[in-house]
Short mmCIF file of C-alpha atoms in Angstrom, two decimals:
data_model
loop_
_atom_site.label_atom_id
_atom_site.label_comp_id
_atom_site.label_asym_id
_atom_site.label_seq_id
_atom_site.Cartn_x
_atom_site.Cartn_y
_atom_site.Cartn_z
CA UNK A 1 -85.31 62.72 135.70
CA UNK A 2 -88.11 60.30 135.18
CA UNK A 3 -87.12 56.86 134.84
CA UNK A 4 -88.34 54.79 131.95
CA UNK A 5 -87.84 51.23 130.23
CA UNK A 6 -84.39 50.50 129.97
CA UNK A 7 -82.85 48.81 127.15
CA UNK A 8 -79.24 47.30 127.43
CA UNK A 9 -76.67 45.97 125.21
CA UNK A 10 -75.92 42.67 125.18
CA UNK A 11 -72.46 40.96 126.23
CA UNK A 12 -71.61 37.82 123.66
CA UNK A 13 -69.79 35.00 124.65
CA UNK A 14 -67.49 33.14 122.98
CA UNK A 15 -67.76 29.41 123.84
CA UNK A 16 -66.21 26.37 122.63
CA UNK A 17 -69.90 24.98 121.84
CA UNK A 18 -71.19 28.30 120.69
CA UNK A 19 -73.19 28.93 117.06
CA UNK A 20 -74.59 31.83 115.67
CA UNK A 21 -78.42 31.35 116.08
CA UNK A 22 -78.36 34.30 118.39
CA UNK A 23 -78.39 35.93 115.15
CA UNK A 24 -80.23 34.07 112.46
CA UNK A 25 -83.23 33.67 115.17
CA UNK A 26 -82.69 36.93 116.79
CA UNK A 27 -81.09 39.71 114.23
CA UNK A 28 -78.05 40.03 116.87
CA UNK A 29 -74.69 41.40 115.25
CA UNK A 30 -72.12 39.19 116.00
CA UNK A 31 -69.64 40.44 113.53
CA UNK A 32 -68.99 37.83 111.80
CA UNK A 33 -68.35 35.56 114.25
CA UNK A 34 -69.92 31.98 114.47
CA UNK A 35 -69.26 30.32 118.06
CA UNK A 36 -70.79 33.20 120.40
CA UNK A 37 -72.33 30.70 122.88
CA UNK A 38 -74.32 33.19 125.24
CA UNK A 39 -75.76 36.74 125.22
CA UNK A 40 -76.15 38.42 128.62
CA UNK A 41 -78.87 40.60 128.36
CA UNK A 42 -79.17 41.68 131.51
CA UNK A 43 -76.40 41.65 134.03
CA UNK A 44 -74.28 42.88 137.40
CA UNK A 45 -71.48 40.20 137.34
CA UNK A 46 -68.33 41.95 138.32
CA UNK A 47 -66.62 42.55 134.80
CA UNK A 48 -69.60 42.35 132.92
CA UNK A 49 -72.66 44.99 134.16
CA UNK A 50 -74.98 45.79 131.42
CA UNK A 51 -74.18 49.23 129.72
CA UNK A 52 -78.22 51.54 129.08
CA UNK A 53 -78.57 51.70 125.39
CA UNK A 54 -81.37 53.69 124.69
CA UNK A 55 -82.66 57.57 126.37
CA UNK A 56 -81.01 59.76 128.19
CA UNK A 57 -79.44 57.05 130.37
CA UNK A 58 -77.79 55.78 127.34
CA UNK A 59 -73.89 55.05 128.30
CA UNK A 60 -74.62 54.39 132.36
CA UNK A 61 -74.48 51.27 133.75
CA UNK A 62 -76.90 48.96 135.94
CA UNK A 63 -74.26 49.43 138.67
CA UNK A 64 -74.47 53.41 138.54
CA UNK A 65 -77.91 53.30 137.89
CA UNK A 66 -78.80 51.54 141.31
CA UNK A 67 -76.00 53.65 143.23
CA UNK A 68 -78.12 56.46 142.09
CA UNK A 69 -81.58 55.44 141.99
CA UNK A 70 -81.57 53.32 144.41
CA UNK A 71 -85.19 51.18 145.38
CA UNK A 72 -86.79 53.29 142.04
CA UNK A 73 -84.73 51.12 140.47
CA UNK A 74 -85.34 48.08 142.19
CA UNK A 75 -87.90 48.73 144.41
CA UNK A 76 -88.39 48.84 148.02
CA UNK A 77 -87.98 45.23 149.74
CA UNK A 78 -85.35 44.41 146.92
CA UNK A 79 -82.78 47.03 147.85
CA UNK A 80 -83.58 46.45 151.55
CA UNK A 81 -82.07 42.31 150.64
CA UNK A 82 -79.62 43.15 148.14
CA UNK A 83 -78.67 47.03 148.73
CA UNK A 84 -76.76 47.90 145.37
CA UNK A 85 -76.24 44.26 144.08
CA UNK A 86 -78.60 43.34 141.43
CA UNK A 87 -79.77 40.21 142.11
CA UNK A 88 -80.47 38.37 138.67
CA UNK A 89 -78.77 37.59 135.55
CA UNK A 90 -80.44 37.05 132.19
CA UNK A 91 -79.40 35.27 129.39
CA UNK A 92 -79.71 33.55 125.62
CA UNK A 93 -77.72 30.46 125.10
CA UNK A 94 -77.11 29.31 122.10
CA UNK A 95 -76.03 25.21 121.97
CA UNK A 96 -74.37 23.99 118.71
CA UNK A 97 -72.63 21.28 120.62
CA UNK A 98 -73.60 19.81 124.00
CA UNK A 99 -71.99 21.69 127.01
CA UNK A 100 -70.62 20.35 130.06
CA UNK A 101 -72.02 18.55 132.79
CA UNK A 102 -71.68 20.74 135.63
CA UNK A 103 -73.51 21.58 138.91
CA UNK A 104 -73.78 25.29 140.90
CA UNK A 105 -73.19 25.41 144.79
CA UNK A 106 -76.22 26.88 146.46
CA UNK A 107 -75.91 30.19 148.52
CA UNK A 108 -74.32 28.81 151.57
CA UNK A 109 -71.24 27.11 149.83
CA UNK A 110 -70.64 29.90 146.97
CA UNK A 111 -70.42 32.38 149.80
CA UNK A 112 -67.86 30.09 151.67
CA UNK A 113 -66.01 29.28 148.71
CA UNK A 114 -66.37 32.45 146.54
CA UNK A 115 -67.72 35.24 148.00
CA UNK A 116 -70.57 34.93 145.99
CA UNK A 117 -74.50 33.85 145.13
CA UNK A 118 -75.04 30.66 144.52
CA UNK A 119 -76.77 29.70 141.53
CA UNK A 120 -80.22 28.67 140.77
CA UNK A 121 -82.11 28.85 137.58
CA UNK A 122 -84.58 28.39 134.86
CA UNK A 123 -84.50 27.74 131.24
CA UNK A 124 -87.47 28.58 128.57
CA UNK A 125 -86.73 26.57 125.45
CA UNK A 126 -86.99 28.85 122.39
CA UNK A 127 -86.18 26.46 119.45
CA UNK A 128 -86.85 22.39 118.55
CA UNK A 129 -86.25 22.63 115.40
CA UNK A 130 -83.40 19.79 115.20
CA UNK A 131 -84.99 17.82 117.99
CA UNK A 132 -82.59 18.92 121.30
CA UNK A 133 -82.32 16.99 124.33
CA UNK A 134 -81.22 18.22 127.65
CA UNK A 135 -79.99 16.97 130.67
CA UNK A 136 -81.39 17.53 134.36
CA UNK A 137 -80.41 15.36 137.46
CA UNK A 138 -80.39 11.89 137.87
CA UNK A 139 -82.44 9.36 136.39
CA UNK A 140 -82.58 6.81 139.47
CA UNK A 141 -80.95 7.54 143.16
CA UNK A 142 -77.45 6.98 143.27
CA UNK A 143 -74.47 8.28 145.39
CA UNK A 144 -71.25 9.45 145.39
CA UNK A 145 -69.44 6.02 145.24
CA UNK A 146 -71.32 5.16 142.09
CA UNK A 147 -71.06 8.37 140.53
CA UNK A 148 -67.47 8.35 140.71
CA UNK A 149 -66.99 4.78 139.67
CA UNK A 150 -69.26 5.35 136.47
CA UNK A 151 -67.00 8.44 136.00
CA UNK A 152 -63.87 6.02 136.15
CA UNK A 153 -65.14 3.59 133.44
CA UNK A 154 -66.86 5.83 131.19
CA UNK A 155 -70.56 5.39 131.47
CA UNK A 156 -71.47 8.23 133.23
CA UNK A 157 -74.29 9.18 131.48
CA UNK A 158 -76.36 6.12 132.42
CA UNK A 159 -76.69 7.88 135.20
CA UNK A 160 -78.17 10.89 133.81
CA UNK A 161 -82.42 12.08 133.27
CA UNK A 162 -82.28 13.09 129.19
CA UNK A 163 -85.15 14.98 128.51
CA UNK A 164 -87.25 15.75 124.94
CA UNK A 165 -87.02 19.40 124.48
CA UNK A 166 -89.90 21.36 122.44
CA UNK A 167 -90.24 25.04 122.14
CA UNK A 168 -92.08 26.78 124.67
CA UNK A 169 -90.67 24.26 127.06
CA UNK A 170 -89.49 25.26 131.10
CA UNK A 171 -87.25 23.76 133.23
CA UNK A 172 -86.18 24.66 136.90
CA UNK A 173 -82.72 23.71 138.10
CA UNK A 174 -82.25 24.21 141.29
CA UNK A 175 -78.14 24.72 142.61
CA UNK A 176 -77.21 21.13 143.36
CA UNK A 177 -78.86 19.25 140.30
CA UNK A 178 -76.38 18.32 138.02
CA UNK A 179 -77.58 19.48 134.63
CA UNK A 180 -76.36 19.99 130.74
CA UNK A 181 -77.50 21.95 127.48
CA UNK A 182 -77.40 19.96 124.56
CA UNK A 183 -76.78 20.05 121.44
CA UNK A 184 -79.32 22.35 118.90
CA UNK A 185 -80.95 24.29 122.15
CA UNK A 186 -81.64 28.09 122.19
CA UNK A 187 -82.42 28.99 125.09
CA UNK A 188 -83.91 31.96 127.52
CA UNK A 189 -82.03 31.52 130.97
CA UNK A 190 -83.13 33.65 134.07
CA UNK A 191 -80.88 33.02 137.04
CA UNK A 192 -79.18 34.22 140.41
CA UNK A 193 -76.32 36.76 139.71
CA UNK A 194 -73.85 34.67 139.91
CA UNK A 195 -70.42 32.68 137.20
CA UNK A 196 -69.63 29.94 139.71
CA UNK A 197 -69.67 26.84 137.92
CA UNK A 198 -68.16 23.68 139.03
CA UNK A 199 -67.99 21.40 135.41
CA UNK A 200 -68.27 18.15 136.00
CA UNK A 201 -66.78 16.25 132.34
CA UNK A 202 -66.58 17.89 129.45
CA UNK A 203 -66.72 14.89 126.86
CA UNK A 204 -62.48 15.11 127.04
CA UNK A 205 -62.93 17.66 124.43
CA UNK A 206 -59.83 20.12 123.59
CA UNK A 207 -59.80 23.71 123.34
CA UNK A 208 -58.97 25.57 120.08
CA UNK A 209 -55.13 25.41 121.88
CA UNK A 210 -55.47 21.76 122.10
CA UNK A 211 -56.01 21.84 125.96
CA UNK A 212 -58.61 20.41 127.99
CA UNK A 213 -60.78 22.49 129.79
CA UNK A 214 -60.55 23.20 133.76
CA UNK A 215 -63.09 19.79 135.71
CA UNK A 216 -63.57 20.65 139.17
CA UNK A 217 -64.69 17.33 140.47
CA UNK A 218 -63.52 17.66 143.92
CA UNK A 219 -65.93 20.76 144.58
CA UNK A 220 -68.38 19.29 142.83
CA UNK A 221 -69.12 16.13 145.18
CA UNK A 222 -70.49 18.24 148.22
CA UNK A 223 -72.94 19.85 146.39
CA UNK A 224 -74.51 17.43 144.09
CA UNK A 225 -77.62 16.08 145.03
CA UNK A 226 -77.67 12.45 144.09
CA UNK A 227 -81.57 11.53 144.51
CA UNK A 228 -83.35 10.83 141.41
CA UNK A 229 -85.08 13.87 139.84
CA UNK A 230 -88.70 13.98 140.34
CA UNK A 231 -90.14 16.51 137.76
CA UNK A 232 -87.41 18.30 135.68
CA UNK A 233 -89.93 20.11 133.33
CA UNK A 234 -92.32 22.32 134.47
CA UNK A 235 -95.97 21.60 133.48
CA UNK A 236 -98.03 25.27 132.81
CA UNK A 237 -101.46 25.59 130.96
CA UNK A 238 -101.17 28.85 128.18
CA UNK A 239 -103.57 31.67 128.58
CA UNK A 240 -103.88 34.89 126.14
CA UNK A 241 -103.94 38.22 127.35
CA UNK A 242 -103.09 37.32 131.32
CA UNK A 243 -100.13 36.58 133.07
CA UNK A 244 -99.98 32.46 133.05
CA UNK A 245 -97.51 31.55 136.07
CA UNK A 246 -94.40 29.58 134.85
CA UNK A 247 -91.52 29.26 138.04
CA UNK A 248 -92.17 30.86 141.78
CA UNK A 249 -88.78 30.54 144.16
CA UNK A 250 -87.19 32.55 146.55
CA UNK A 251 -85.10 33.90 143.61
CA UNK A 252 -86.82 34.71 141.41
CA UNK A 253 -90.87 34.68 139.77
CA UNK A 254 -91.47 33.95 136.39
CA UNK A 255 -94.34 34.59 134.22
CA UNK A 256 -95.47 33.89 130.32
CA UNK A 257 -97.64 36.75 128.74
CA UNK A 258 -99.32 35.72 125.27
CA UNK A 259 -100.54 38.96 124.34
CA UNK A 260 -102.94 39.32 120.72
CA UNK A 261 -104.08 42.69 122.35
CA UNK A 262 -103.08 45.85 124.02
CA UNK A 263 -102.83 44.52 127.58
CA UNK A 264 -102.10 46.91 131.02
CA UNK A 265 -100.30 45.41 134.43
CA UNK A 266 -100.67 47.03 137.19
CA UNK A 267 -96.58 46.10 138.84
CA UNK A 268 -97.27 48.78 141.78
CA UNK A 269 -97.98 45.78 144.12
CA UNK A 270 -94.54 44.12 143.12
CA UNK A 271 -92.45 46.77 145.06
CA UNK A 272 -89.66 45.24 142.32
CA UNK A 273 -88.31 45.62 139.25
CA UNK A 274 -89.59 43.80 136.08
CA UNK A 275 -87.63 42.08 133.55
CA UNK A 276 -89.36 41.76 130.39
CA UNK A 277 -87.90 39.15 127.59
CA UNK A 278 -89.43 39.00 124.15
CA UNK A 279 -89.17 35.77 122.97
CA UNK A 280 -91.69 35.88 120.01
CA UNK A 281 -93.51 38.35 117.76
CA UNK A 282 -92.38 42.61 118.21
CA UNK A 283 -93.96 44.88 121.43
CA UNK A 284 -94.33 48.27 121.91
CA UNK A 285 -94.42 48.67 125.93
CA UNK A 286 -95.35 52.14 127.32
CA UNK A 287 -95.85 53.69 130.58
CA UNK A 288 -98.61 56.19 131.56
CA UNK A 289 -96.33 58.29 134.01
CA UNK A 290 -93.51 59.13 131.12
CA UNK A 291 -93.77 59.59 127.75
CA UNK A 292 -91.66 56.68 126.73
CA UNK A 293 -92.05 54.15 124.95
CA UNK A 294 -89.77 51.11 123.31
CA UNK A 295 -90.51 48.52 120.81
CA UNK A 296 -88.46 45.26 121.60
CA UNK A 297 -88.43 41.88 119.41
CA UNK A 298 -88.12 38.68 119.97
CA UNK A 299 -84.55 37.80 121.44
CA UNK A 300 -84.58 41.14 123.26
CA UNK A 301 -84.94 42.54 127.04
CA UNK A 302 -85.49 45.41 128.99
CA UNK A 303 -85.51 46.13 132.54
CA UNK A 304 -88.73 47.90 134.18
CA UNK A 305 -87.41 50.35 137.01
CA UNK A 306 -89.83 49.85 140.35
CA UNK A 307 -90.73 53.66 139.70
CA UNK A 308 -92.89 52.91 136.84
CA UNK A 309 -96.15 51.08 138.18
CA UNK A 310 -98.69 51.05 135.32
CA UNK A 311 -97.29 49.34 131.48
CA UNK A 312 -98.76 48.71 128.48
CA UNK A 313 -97.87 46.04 126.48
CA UNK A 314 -99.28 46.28 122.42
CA UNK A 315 -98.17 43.61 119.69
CA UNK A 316 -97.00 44.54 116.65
CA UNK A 317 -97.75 42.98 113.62
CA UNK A 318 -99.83 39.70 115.69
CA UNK A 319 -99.11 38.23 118.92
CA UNK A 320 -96.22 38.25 121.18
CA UNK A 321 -94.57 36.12 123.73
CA UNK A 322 -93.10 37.58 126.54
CA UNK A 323 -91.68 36.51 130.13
CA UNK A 324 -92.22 38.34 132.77
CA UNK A 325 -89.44 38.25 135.84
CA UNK A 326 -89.24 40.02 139.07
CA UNK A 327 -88.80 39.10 142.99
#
C-alpha cells in the first residue's frame, strides 16, 4: 500500500495548570472539560503512541506503523539511529497558571537513571494575547550553594531569566537549563521522545486531593547548568513562500513556512520523516506519488512518511503558518 500523510489523534492532558484554549484557539473537543494542559499530537512514549486517524491506516499505531514500514516511514539514516523508536514528541501546551520549575537530564543521565532519552526542546509561542512571560535559565552565574540557599529562604526566582513572550516567538532549551511556562502561554513544543522530568518547586501548590506534588531536587542538582543564559530566544528573519530556518540540533531541525501560495518541497534529500504543524490559517498538502491529500488547520499535525519525496503545500482561504520538523 502506498503510504500517504498521516493524521493522528491527539492525547489530552489533564494538568493542574491546564485551560481550555486548546479548544477556543484550536476547535479541539475536550468534552467539556476545562484544565487539559497538553495535547500530544504526535507521539511514541510508552503508554501513549499516537493512534492514525485518517485512510486506510486509520486505527494503527506509530509503533506498528514503523515495525512494518520500517525507514519508509522514517527514512533511511533515522531507522539506522533509532531502529523502531520514534525519536520525537510533539506537543500543544496550554498554560492557565504557571507550571513548575523543572529541568530534563540530557541523554547520558536519563539513560543511567531511566532507561530513557533525555530531553531537549523547543517552544514556538502561539498566543500573547494576555502578555505571558516565561522562564529560561539563569539570569546571572550562580551555583549550587546559592541555588539551594535561595531555595531555603524563598527567593528563588531572583535567580531566574523572565522573558517577554509575543506570538511567533522561539525558544531552545537545551536538557540542563532550568526552565518554566507561565501563565497565559499556548504553546507549539517539538522535543526528544522522552516524560523524564525532574520539577524543581512547584509554588507549594496542592493538588485537587490537597497534596503537594512529587519535587525531585536531589536529581535535579547534577544536571542543572548554573551559568547565566546567554540567548534564550531565538532571533529568525520571516520569509514567504521558502523555508525560513528556526532551530538546527542534533535532535531535531526546525523550520517556519509562511506560505500565501501553492508552494512544492522537494524532502527526497532529507532521507527523514517530516512533521508538519499548522499553527495558523487552513492547508491542503498533497503528494504527487499518491492520490492523497489532507487539509489540516491551525492547531493540527501530521506526520510525512520518508516514502513520499515531493509535497505540495496550498493555503486555504489566505496564508498559512506552518513548522516544518525532521532530523
Amino acid at each position: 500500500m502506498n503510504l500517504y500523510p498521516l493524521k493522528f489523534k491527539p492525547i489530552f492532558k489533564e494538568r493542574i495548570w491546564g485551560g481550555n484554549k486548546l479548544e477556543s484557539c484550536f476547535g479541539k473537543n475536550l468534552d467539556g472539560k476545562t484544565n487539559i494542559g497538553e495535547s500530544w499530537e504526535l507521539s511514541a512514549v510508552e503508554g501513549d503512541v499516537s493512534v492514525v486517524e485518517n485512510g486506510p491506516l486509520a486505527g494503527n499505531n506509530l509503533q506498528e506503523l514503523i515495525e512494518v514500514y520500517m525507514d519508509e516511514i522514517v527514512g533511511g539514516k533515522v531507522y539506522e539511529q533509532f531502529g523502531n523508536e520514534f525519536p520525537l514528541l510533539i506537543k500543544f501546551i496550554d498554560a492557565n497558571d504557571d507550571l513548575s520549575i523543572q529541568v530534563h537530564p540530557d541523554d547520558a543521565k536519563a539513560k543511567e537513571r531511566h532507561g530513557a532519552f533525555g530531553k531537549t526542546e523547543m517552544w514556538v509561542a502561539l498566543d500573547d494575547s494576555s502578555n505571558p512571560k516565561l522562564i529560561s535559565g539563569f539570569n546571572q552565574d550562580t551555583d549550587k550553594e546559592t541555588f539551594l540557599a535561595k531555595l531555603n529562604d524563598g527567593t528563588l526566582t531572583e535567580l531566574f531569566n523572565y522573558e517577554q513572550v509575543q506570538k511567533g516567538d522561539v525558544f531552545f532549551v537545551p536538557a540542563g537549563r532550568v526552565h518554566a511556562i507561565c501563565s497565559g502561554n499556548l504553546i507549539a513544543e517539538i522535543q526528544q521522545t522522552s516524560d523524564v522530568t525532574y520539577r524543581i518547586y512547584d509554588y507549594d501548590r496542592k493538588d485537587k486531593d490537597g497534596n503537594g506534588r512529587d519535587l525531585h531536587l536531589d536529581l535535579s542538582l547534577d544536571v542543572i547548568d548554573f551559568s547565566k543564559v546567554k540567548k534564550a530566544k531565538t532571533t529568525y528573519q520571516p520569509a514567504l513562500n521558502k523555508p525560513v530556518q528556526l532551530v538546527s540540533c542534533k535532535y531535531f531541525t526546525t523550520n517556519i513556512l509562511h506560505v500565501d501560495q501553492k508552494l512544492e518541497r522537494d524532502y527526497y534529500p532529507f532521507d527523514s520523516f517530516v512533521i508538519i504543524i499548522c499553527t495558523e490559517g487552513t492547508c491542503e498538502i498533497g503528494n504527487s506519488d499518491v492520490e492523497s491529500q489532507i487539509i489540516i488547520n491551525a492547531g493540527y499535525t501530521i506526520l510525512i512518511p520518508a516514502a513520499l519525496n515531493q509535497v505540495t503545500f496550498e493555503p486555504v482561504n489566505g496564508a498559512v503558518k506552518l513548522i516544518e520538523v525532521y532530523l
